[in-house]
Coordinates of C-alpha atoms and ligand atoms in Angstrom, one line a residue:
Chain P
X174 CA 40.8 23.8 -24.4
X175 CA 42.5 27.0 -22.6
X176 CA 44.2 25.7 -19.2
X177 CA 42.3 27.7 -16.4
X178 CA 45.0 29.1 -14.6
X179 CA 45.4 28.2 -10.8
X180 CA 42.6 25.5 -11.8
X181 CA 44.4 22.3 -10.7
X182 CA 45.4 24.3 -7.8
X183 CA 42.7 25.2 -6.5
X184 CA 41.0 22.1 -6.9
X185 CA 43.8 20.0 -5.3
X186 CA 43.3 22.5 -2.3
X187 CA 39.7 21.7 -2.5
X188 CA 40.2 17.8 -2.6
X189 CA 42.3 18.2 0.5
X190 CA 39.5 20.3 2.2
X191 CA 36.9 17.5 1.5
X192 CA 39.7 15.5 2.8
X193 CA 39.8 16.8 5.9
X194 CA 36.5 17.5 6.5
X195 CA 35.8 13.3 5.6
X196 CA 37.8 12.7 8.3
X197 CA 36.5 15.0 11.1
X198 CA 32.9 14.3 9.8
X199 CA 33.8 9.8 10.2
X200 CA 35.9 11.0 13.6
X201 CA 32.5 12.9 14.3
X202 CA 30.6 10.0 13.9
X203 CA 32.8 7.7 16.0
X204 CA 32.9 9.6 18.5
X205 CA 29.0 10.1 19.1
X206 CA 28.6 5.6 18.3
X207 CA 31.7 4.5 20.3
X208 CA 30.2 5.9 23.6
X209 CA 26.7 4.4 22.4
X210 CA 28.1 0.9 21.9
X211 CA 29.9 0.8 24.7
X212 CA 27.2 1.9 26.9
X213 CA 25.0 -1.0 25.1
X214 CA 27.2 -3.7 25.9
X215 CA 26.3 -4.9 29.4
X216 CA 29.2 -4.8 31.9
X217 CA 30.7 -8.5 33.1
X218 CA 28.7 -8.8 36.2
X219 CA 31.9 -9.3 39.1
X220 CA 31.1 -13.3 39.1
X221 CA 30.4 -15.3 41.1
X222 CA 32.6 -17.8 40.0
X223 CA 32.2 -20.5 42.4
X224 CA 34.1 -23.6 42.3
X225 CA 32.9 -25.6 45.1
X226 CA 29.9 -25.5 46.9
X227 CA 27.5 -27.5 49.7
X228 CA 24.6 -28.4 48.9
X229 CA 22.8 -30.5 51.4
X230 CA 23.3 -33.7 53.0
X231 CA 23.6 -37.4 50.9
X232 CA 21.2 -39.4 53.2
X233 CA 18.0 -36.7 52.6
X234 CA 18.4 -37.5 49.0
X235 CA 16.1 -40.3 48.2
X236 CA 17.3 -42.5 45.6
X237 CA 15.5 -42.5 42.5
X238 CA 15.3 -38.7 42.9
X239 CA 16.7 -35.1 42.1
X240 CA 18.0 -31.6 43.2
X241 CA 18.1 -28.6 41.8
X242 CA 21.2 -25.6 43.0
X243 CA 23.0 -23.0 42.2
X244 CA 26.0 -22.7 40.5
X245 CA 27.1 -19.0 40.5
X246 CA 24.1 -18.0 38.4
X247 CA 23.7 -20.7 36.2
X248 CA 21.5 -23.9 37.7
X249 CA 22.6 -27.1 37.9
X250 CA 20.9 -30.5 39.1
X251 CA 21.7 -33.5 41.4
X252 CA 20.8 -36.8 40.6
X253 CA 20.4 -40.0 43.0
X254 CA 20.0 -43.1 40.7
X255 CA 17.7 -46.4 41.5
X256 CA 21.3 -47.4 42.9
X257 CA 21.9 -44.6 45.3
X258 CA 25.0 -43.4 43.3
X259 CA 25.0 -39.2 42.9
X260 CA 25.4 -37.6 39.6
X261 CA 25.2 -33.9 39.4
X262 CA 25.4 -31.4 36.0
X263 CA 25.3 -28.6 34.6
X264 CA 21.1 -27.6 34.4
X265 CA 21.2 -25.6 31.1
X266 CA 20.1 -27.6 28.4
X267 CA 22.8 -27.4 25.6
X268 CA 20.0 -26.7 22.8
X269 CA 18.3 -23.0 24.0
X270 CA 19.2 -22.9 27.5
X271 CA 15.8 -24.5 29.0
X272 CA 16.4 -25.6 32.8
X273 CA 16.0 -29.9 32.5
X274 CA 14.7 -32.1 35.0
X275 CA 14.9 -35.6 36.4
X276 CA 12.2 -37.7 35.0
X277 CA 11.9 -40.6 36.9
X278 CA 9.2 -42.5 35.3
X279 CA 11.8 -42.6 31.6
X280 CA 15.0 -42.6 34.1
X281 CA 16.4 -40.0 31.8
X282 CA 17.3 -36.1 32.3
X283 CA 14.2 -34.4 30.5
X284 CA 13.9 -30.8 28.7
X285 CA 10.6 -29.8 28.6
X286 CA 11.4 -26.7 25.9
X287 CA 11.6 -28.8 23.0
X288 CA 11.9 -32.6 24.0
X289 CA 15.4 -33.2 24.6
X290 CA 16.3 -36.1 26.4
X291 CA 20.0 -37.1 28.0
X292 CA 20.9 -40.5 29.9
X293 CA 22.0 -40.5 33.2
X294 CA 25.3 -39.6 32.5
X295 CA 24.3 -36.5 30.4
X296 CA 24.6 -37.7 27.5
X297 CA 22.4 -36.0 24.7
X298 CA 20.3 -39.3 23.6
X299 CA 17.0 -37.6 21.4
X300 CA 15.6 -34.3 20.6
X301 CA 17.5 -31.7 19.8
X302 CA 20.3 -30.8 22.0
X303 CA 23.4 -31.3 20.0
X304 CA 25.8 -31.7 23.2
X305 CA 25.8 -33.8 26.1
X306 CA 25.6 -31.8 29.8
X307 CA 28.4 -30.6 31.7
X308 CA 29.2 -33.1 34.3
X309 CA 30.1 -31.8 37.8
X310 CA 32.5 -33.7 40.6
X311 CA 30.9 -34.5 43.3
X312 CA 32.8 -34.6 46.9
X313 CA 30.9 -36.0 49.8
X314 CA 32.3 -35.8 53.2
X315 CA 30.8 -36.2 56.3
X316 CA 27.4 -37.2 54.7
X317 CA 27.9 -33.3 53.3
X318 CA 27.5 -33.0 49.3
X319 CA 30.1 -30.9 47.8
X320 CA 29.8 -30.1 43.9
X321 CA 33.4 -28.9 42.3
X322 CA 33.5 -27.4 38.9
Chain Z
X159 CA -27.6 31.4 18.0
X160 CA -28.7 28.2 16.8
X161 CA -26.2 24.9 17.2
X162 CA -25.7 24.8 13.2
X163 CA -24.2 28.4 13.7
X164 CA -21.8 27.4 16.3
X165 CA -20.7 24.7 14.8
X166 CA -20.4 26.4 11.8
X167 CA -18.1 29.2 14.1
X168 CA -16.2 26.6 15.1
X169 CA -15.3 24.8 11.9
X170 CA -15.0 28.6 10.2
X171 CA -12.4 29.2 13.1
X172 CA -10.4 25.8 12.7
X173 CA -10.5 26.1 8.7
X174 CA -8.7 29.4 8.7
X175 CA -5.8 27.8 10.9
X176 CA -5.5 24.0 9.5
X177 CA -6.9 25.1 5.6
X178 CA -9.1 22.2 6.8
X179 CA -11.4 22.6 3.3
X180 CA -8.1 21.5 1.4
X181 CA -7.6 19.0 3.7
X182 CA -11.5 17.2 2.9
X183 CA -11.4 17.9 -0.5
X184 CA -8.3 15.8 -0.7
X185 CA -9.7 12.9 1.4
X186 CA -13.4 13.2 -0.7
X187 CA -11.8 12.5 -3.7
X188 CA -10.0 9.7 -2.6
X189 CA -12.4 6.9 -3.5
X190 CA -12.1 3.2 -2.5
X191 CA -13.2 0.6 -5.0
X192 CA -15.9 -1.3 -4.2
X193 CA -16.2 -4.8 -5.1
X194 CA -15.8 -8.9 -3.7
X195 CA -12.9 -7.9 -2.0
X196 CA -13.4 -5.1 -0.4
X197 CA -13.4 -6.3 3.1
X198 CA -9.8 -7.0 2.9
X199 CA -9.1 -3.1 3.1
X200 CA -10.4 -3.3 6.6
X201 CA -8.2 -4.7 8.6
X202 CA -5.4 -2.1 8.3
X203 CA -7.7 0.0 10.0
X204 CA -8.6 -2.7 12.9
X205 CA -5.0 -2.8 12.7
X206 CA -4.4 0.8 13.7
X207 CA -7.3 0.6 16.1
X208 CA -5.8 -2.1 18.3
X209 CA -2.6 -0.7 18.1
X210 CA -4.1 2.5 19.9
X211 CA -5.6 0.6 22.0
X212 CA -2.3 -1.0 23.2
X213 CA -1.1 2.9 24.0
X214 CA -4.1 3.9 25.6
X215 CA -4.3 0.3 27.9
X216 CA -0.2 0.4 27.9
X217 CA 0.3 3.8 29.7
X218 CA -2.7 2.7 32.4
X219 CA -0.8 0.0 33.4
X220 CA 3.0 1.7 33.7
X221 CA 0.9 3.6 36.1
X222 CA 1.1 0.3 38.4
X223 CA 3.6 -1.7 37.5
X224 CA 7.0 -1.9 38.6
X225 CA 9.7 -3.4 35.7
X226 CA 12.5 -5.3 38.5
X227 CA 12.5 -9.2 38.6
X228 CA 11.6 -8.8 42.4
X229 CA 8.7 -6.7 41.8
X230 CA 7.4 -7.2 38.4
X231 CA 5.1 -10.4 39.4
X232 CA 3.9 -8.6 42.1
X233 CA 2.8 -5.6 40.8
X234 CA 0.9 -7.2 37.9
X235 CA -0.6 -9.1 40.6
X236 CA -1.1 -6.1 42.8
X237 CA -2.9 -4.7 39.1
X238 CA -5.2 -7.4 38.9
X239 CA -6.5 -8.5 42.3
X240 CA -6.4 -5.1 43.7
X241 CA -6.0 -2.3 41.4
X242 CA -10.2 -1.5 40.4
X243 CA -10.9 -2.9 37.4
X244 CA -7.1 -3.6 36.8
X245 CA -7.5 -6.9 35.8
X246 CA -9.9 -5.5 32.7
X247 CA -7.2 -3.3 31.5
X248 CA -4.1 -5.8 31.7
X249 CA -7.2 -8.5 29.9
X250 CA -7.7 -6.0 27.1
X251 CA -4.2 -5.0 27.2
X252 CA -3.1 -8.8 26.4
X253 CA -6.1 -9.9 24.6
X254 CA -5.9 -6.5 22.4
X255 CA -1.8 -7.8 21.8
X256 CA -3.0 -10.9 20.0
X257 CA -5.7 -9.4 18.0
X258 CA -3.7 -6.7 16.7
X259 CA -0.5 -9.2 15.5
X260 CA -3.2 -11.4 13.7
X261 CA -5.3 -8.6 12.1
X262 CA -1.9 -7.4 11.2
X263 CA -1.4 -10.7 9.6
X264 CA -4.3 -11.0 7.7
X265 CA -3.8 -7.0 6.7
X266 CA -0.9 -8.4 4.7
X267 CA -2.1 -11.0 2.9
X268 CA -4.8 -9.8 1.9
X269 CA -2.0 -7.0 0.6
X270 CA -0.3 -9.6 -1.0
X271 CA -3.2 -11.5 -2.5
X272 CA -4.9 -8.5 -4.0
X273 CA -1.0 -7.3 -5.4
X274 CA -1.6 -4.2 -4.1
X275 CA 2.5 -4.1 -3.1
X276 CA 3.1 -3.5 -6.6
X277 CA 4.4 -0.3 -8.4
X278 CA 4.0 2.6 -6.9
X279 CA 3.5 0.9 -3.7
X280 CA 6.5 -0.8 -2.8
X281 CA 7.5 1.5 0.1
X282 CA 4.0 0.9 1.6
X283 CA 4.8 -2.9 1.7
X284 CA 8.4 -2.3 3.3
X285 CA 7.0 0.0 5.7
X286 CA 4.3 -2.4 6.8
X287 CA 6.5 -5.6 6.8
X288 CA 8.6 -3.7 9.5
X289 CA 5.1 -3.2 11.5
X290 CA 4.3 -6.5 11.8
X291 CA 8.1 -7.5 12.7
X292 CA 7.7 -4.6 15.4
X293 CA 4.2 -5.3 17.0
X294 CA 6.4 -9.4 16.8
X295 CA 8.5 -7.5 19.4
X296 CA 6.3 -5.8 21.3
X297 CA 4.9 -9.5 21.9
X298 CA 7.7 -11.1 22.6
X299 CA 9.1 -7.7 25.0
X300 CA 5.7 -7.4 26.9
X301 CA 5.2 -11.3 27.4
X302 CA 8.4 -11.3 29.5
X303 CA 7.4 -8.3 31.8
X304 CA 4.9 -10.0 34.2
X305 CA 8.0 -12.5 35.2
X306 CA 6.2 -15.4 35.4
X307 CA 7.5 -19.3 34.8
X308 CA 6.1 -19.6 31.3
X309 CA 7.8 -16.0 30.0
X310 CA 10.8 -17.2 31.4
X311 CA 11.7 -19.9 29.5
X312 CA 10.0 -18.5 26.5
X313 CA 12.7 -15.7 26.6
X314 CA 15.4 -18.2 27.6
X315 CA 14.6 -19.6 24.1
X316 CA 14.1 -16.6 22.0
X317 CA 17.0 -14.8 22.6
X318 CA 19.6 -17.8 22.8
X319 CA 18.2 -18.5 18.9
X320 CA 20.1 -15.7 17.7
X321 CA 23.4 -17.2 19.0
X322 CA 22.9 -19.6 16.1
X323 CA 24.2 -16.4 13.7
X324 CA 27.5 -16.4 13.2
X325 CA 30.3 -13.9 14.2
X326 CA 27.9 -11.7 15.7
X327 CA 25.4 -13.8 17.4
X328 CA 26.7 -14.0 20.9
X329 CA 27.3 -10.1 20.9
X330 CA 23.4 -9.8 19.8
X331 CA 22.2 -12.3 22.6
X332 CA 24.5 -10.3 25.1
X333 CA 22.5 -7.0 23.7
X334 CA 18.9 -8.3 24.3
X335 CA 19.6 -10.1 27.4
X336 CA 21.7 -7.3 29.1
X337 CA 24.2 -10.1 30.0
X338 CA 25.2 -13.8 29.8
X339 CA 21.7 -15.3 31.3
X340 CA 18.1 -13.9 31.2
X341 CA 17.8 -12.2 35.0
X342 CA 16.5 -9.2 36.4
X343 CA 19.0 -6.9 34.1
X344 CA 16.8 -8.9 30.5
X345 CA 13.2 -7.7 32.6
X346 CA 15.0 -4.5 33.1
X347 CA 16.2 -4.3 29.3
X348 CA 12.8 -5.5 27.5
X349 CA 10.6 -3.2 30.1
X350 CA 12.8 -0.5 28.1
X351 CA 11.9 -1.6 25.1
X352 CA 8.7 -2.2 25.3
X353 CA 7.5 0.9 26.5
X354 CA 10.0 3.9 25.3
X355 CA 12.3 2.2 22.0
X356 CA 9.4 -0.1 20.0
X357 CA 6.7 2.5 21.0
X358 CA 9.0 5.4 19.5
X359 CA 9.8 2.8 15.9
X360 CA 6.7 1.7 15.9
X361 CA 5.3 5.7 15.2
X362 CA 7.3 7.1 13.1
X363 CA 7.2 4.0 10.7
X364 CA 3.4 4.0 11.3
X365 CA 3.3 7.5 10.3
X366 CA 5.1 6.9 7.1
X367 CA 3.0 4.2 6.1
X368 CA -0.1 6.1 6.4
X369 CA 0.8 8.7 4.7
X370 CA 1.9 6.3 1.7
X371 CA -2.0 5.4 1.9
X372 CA -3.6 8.7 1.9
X373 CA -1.0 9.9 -1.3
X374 CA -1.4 7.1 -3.2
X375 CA -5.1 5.8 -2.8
X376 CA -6.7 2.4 -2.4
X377 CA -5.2 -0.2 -4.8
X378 CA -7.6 -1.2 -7.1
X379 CA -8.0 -4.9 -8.2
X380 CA -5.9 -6.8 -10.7
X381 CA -9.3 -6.7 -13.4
X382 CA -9.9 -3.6 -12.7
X383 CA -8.1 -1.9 -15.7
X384 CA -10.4 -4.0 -18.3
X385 CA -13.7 -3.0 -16.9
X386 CA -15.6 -0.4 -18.6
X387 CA -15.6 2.8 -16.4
X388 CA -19.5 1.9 -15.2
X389 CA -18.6 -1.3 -13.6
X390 CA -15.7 0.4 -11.8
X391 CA -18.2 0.6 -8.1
X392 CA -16.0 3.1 -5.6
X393 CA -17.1 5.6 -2.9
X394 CA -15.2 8.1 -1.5
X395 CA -12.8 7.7 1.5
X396 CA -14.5 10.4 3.2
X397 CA -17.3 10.4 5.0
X398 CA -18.6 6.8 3.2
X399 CA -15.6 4.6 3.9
X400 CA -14.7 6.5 7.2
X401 CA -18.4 5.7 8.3
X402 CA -17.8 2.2 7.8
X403 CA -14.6 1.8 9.4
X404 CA -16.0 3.4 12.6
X405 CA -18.7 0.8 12.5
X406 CA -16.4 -2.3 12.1
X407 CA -14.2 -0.6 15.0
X408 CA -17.1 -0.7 17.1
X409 CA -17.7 -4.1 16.3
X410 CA -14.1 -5.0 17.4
X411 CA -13.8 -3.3 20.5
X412 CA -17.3 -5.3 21.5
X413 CA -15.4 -8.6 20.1
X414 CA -12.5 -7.2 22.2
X415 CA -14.7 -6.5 25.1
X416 CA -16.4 -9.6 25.5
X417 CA -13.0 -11.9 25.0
X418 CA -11.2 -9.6 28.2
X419 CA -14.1 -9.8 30.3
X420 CA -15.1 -13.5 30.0
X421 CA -11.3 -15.0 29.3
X422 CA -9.3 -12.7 31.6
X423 CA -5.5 -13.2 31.0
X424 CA -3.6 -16.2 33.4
X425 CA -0.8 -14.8 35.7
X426 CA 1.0 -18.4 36.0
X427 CA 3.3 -18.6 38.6
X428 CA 6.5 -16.5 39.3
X429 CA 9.5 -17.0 37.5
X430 CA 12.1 -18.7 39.4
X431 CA 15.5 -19.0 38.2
X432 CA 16.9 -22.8 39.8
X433 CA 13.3 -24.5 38.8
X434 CA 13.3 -26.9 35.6
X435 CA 11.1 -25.9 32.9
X436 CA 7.8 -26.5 33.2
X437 CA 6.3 -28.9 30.4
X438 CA 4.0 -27.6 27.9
X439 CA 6.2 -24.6 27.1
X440 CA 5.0 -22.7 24.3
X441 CA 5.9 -19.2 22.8
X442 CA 3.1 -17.5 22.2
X443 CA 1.2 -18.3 19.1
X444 CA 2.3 -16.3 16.6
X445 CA 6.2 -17.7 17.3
X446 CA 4.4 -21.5 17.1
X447 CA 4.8 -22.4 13.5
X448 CA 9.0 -21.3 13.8
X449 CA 8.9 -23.3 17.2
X450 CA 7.4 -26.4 16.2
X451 CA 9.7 -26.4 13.1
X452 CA 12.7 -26.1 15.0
X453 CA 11.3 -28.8 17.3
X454 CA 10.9 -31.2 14.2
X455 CA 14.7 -30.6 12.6
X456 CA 17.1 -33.1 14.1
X457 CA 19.8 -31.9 15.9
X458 CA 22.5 -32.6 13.1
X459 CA 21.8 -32.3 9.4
X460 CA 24.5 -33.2 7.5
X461 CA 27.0 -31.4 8.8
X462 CA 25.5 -28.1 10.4
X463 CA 23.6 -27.7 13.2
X464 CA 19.7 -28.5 12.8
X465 CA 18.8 -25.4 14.7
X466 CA 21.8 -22.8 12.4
X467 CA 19.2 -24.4 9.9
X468 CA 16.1 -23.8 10.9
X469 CA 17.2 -19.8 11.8
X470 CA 18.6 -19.8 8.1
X471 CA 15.5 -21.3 6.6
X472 CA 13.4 -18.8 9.1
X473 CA 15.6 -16.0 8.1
X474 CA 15.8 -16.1 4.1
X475 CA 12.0 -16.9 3.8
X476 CA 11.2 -13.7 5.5
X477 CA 14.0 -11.9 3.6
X478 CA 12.4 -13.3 0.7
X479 CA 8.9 -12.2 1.7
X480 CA 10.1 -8.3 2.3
X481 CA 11.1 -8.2 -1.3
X482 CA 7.9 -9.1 -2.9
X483 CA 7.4 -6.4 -4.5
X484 CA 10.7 -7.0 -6.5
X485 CA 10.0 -10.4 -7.3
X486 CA 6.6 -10.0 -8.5
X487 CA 8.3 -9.1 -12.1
X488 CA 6.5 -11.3 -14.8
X489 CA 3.2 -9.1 -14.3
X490 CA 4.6 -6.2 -16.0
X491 CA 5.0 -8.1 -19.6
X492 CA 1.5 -9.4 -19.6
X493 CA 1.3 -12.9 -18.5
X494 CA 0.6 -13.5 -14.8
X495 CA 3.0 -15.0 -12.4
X496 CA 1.8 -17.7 -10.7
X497 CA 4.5 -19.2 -8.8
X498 CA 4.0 -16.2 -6.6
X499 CA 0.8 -17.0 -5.5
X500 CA 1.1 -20.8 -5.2
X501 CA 4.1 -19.5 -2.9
X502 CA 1.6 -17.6 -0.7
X503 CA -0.7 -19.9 -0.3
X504 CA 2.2 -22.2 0.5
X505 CA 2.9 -20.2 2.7
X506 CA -0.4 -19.1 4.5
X507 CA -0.5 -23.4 4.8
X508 CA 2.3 -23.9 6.7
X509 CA 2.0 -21.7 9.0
X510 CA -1.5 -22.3 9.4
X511 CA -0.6 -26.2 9.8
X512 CA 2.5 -25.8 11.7
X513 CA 0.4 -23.4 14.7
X514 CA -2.3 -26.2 14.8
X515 CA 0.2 -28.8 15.3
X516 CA 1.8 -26.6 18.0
X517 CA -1.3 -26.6 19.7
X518 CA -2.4 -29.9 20.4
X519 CA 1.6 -31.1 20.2
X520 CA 2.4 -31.7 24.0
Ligands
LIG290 C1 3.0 2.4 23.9 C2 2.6 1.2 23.9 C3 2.6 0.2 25.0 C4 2.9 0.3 26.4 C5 3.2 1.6 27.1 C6 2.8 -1.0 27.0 C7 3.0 -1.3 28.3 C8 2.9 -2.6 28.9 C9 3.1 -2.9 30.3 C10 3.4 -1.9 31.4 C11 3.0 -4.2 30.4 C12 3.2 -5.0 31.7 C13 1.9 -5.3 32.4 C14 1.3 -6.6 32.2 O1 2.1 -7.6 32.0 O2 0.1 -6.8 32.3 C15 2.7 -4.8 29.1 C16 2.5 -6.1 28.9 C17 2.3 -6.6 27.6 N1 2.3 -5.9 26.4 FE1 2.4 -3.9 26.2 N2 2.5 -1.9 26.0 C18 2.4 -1.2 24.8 C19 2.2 -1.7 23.5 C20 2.0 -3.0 23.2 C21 1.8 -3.6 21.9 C22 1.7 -2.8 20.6 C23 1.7 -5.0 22.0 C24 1.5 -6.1 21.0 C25 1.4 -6.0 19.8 C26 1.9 -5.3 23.5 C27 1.9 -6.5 24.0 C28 2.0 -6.8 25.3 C29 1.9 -8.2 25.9 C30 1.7 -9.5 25.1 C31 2.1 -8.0 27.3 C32 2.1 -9.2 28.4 C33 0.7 -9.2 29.0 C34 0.6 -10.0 30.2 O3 0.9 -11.2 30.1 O4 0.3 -9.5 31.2 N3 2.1 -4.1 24.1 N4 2.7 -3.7 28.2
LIG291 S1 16.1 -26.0 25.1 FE1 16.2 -28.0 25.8 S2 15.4 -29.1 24.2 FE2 15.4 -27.1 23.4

């Protein structure tokens, strides 16, 4: 076969074209999807990250009962035993994020999503939650409940 | 000048633009087989019918209602106590919802019973697969919007499921929930989708499929090839079969009609974000058969995490089912594959099961 001249040339110069033009068409592309991620992601909402927080007074709390508050924006739940003692946790069920309750009648912490039951020290006992709660510290002072993280 | 000649004026003047005569010569010789199963190629069309139903009753009531966590329970309140008749449109609106996911479900097996995915239909199958996942999320978007305790939690669920995924999980719950926790910013969010992103999917993919159906033609039975050609039954698409599906739309929107007026959709109570969930919380029932599995896997199994399983299970089954039309290969060399229909009807029985149990589980 008869070399074509200026053949290998030519089409080294046109490799380097489709080169180039690959790598403004992919910087193209970037640059339109960067901005559109981006602008999908939600921005951190400027939290709210409380630490320590009143929440009512000991002696309104019957025992054998429950409150719920707010922990920044994520629930949590107070709990006076048959013994008067105060327990307080995180509210979000570890399994999909249901709110629990007190139950008072099973004297367990109750998830009505999907059945998920923890003891009284948040323990994850049956149903699915694969975690036990996140405890809270509890400061009382003056008859004043203080939860700490 | 008689009304024949008007019309006649009419259709003479509409012909010359649209080449309309091209366009019923086309639809006239497209003939639908008539036989036992003919029924089945119904409910796309009740399909399509509830779906524009949805836009029509959709767009009355973003005429009303305000898409903010302070406002959204009140304005679907405002719709149905005060609004005229507003409490008819959000009924059919919600009662047209649930009809339109199940006639979709019954639109496909009946698809897949009859084979009709098979060669050259594949991309009709695809096409439709992605409908019914779509009118899934219009369900799952618009039960959230009113804001009330039960949507709540039922959100709270769904979207923490696909943290379960891993690597990008989080980063996809982030997306739908517009943050950490479902709030005012996830109404905000779903509102959006509901009534601008799905609406927009939902068309063009609806428009493709429909014109896969008017190229290729009805699907004719499996027998069908070994009949002589005078027990092959058909009439045309057009006016016969048109005729008919008018009639059985009529019948639905009375069905529809009578279930709005005389079960008009529940408001609940308004969400609130510190209150425990309420017991007896339930997706709505088309999510039932995935919930009530996920409820029955333990929380460990062997060493992942029961619910990582359930999604898996959840996620390769439907993988599974959007590629029928590849699996279905044995056909081709003669001999009928019947694992593929024991797997359907598998199939049609759990789910079938698994909603009933849902129902009556507490
Ligand atoms: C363009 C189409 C649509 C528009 C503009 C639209 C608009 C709306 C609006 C404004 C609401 C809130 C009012 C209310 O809750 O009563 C709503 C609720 C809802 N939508 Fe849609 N929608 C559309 C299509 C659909 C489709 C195709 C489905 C289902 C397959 C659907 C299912 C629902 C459901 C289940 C609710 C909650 C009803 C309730 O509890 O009140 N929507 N929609
Ligand atoms: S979310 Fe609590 S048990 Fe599932």
């Amino acid at each position: 076969m008869n070399e074509i001249p200026g053949y290998t040339e030519k089409s080294s110069r046109r490799d380097f074209l489709n080169y180039v033009l690959s790598i403004g068409f992919f910087g193209w592309i970037v640059a339109i999807l960067y901005p559109l991620y981006s602008y999908l992601v939600p921005p951190k909402s400027p939290d709210v990250d409380v630490s320590n927080i009143s929440i009512g007074k000991a002696s309104e709390i019957e025992n054998n009962s429950s409150k719920m508050f707010k922990m920044g924006n994520k629930p949590g739940i107070l709990i006076k035993t048959k013994e008067g003692e105060l327990r307080a946790f995180s509210a979000t069920c570890t399994h999909l994020d249901c709110t629990v309750q007190f139950n008072k009648e099973e004297n367990l912490i109750w998830c009505a999503c999907h059945n998920g039951k923890y003891d009284l020290n948040g323990k994850n006992i049956s149903g699915p939650p694969p975690s036990p709660l996140t405890p809270f510290n509890i400061n009382v002072q003056k008859d004043e409940i203080y939860i700490l993280k | 000048m008689g009304k024949n000649s008007v019309n006649r004026k009419v259709y003479g003047w509409l012909d010359e633009r649209f080449k309309l005569d091209d366009l019923i010569n086309f639809m006239k010789k497209k003939e639908v087989p008539l036989y036992r199963g003919t029924i089945w190629y119904y409910f796309g069309g009740i399909t399509l019918l509830l779906f524009i139903i949805q836009v029509v009753t959709g767009m009355l009531l973003l005429l009303y209602y305000k898409g903010s966590s302070e406002l959204a329970f009140e304005s679907v309140r405002f719709i149905s106590a005060k609004v005229k008749f507003g409490w008819l449109i959000r009924s059919i609106h919600s009662w047209s919802a649930n009809l339109m996911v199940l006639s979709a479900f019954i639109h496909m097996f009946s698809v897949f019973f009859t084979k009709a995915y098979k060669k050259p239909r594949e991309l009709t199958w695809y096409s439709g697969f992605l409908l019914l996942v779509l009118a899934m999320g219009f369900g799952f978007t618009g039960y959230l919007l009113p804001w009330n305790e039960l949507s709540l939690f039922a959100t709270k669920v769904g979207t923490d499921i696909p943290k379960t995924i891993p690597l990008v999980g989080g980063f996809i719950m982030n997306l739908l929930r517009g943050g950490e926790e479902v709030s005012g910013s996830t109404l905000s969010r779903f509102f959006g989708f509901h009534v601008a992103l799905l609406p927009g999917i939902f068309t063009v993919i609806l428009a493709l499929h429909l014109v896969l159906i008017q190229r290729q033609g009805m699907a004719a039975p499996e027998n069908w090839d070994e009949l002589p050609e005078s027990r092959k039954k058909k009439i045309p698409f057009f006016p016969n079969f048109l005729l008919r599906d008018l009639l059985i739309w009529l019948i639905i929107i009375n069905v529809l009609s009578v279930l709005a007026v005389f079960f008009p959709w529940d408001l609940g109570t308004k969400a609130d974000e510190l209150a425990p969930a309420p017991a007896g919380i339930k997706p709505e029932w088309y999510f039932l058969f995935m919930f009530q599995t996920l409820k029955i896997i333990p929380a460990k199994l062997f060493v992942i995490d029961g619910e990582v399983f359930g999604v898996m299970l959840f996620s390769i089954a439907g993988l599974l089912w959007f590629l029928v039309p590849l699996m279905d290969r044995k056909t081709k060399s003669g001999e009928k594959s019947y694992w593929l229909i024991y797997s359907g009807i598998f199939v049609i029985i759990y789910i079938i099961v698994f909603t009933i149990v849902g129902f009556i589980a507490k």
